C-alpha cells in the first residue's frame, strides 16, 4: 500500500477517533471534552484521481469537567469513546462518553460517575420568513397591527451545522468506561467499564441492564478487569469482551440475562520459558475488534496483534509482532509507565490488512495474505499533500542502514494509540498526541 499524505489537523490531545459507517464523516474526541467532526469534500471533476479531502465540519463541547462533592473527586471531561449510529435519515447521530480514573493496583478502583451522551448533527440551509404573529427578530407583534394573513416562505441561507444533545445516559457506571458498541439491531448499545457491562436502549436514558458483572464480593479478591468489548457486526445476540489477563470471552445474550458464564473462552497458553515479571502486564488485551465479515476477532496487547477465528478457542490463527525489539526494554518501560499504554487496532474494509500504533509516532500495517508488513511514520515532514510515506525500520544492533533508527533513539512520548480505517477505502486516520493525520492510498489497493 503506497501511503500519501492527505491532511493534518492540530487540536488538543486526541483520545479517540472514529469514521462513520459511510466514511464521509470522521469524528475525534480530545482530552478537553471537545468533539471535532470532519467531512469529506466531493471529488474534484478536474482531478479524478484526487480523492476528496477532509475538512472541519463541526466542533462542539461534548463534556465539561465536573466535581463530585460527595466523593471529593474531579470527573474528567476527556472523551473516552465515540461511536456513530447507522444513519436513518438526513441527520447523523453519535454517542460519546467521558470520565477517566486511574487504576491503583488491582485492589483500588477509583469510582466516579460517567455519562454517555447521544448527539444529533443536522444541516440547515433555509430559514422561514413571513410569520404572521412574529417579526423578523422573533418578537411577538402587536395584534392590532396584523391586518392580513400571509403564508410563511423558506428562503436560502448560509449552511449551518447544528449539533444538539438528544439524550443523556447517566448513572450507569462508577468505573472507567473503556468501550461503547452499537448493536446491529440499531436499537440498543452496550457500555463497558472495568468491572461491568451494561446494555442500554437508545430511547431509554434512566435504565440499563447489567449483562456482565465481574466485581467480587471482596475487592481484595479482584484478579482481572474488563479492558474492551464489542458487539458482533451481524448477530445482535453475540458480543465479546477482553480482560487484563489476555483472554477473550464470547457471550450469547440468549443464554441468560446475566452473561457471567461465557459461551466461548479464547486464551493462548503461555510459554513457560518466556515467563517473566512483566508477562501479565504485556498480555493484557487493550483492544478487540470483530472483522467486517464477523468471522474473526482482532486483538492488541502490548507487543503483538493477534487474529482469532471464532471457531478456534485454543490459540490465534495469526500473530504479528508490533515492536518485539522492546522486549529488552520492558524494565525501563515499566518505570516510566509506558508499559501500561493502551494501543488500539483496526481492520481495513476487506479484512485483508490490519493496522495498529507504536512509539516514535510509528504505525504498523500487516497484510494477512502476503504476510508482508510495513512501519510508517506520522510526522509533519511526511504529511505534506501527495507526499509518499517512506517505510521506516528500527535497528536493534549491528549494521545500520542510512534511514534506520536505533531502538535507543525511540521517543516514547510520541505514541500512536488511536487509529481508524475508512470502512470501504484505503484512507486511514492516525491520532498522534495532539495531531490528527489523514493518509490515503490513491492508486494501489495492495500493500507492497
PDB file of N, CA, C and O in Angstrom, residues 166 208 222:
ATOM      1  N   UNK A 166     -29.408  14.925  22.297  1.00  0.00           N
ATOM      2  CA  UNK A 166     -30.741  14.316  22.257  1.00  0.00           C
ATOM      3  C   UNK A 166     -31.072  13.563  23.545  1.00  0.00           C
ATOM      4  O   UNK A 166     -32.177  13.604  24.034  1.00  0.00           O
ATOM      5  N   UNK A 208     -30.654   0.864  32.549  1.00  0.00           N
ATOM      6  CA  UNK A 208     -29.847  -0.050  31.732  1.00  0.00           C
ATOM      7  C   UNK A 208     -29.860  -1.420  32.398  1.00  0.00           C
ATOM      8  O   UNK A 208     -30.176  -1.543  33.587  1.00  0.00           O
ATOM      9  N   UNK A 222     -10.088  -9.382  43.730  1.00  0.00           N
ATOM     10  CA  UNK A 222     -10.094  -8.981  42.316  1.00  0.00           C
ATOM     11  C   UNK A 222      -8.779  -9.366  41.638  1.00  0.00           C
ATOM     12  O   UNK A 222      -7.703  -9.012  42.114  1.00  0.00           O
TER      13      UNK A 222
END
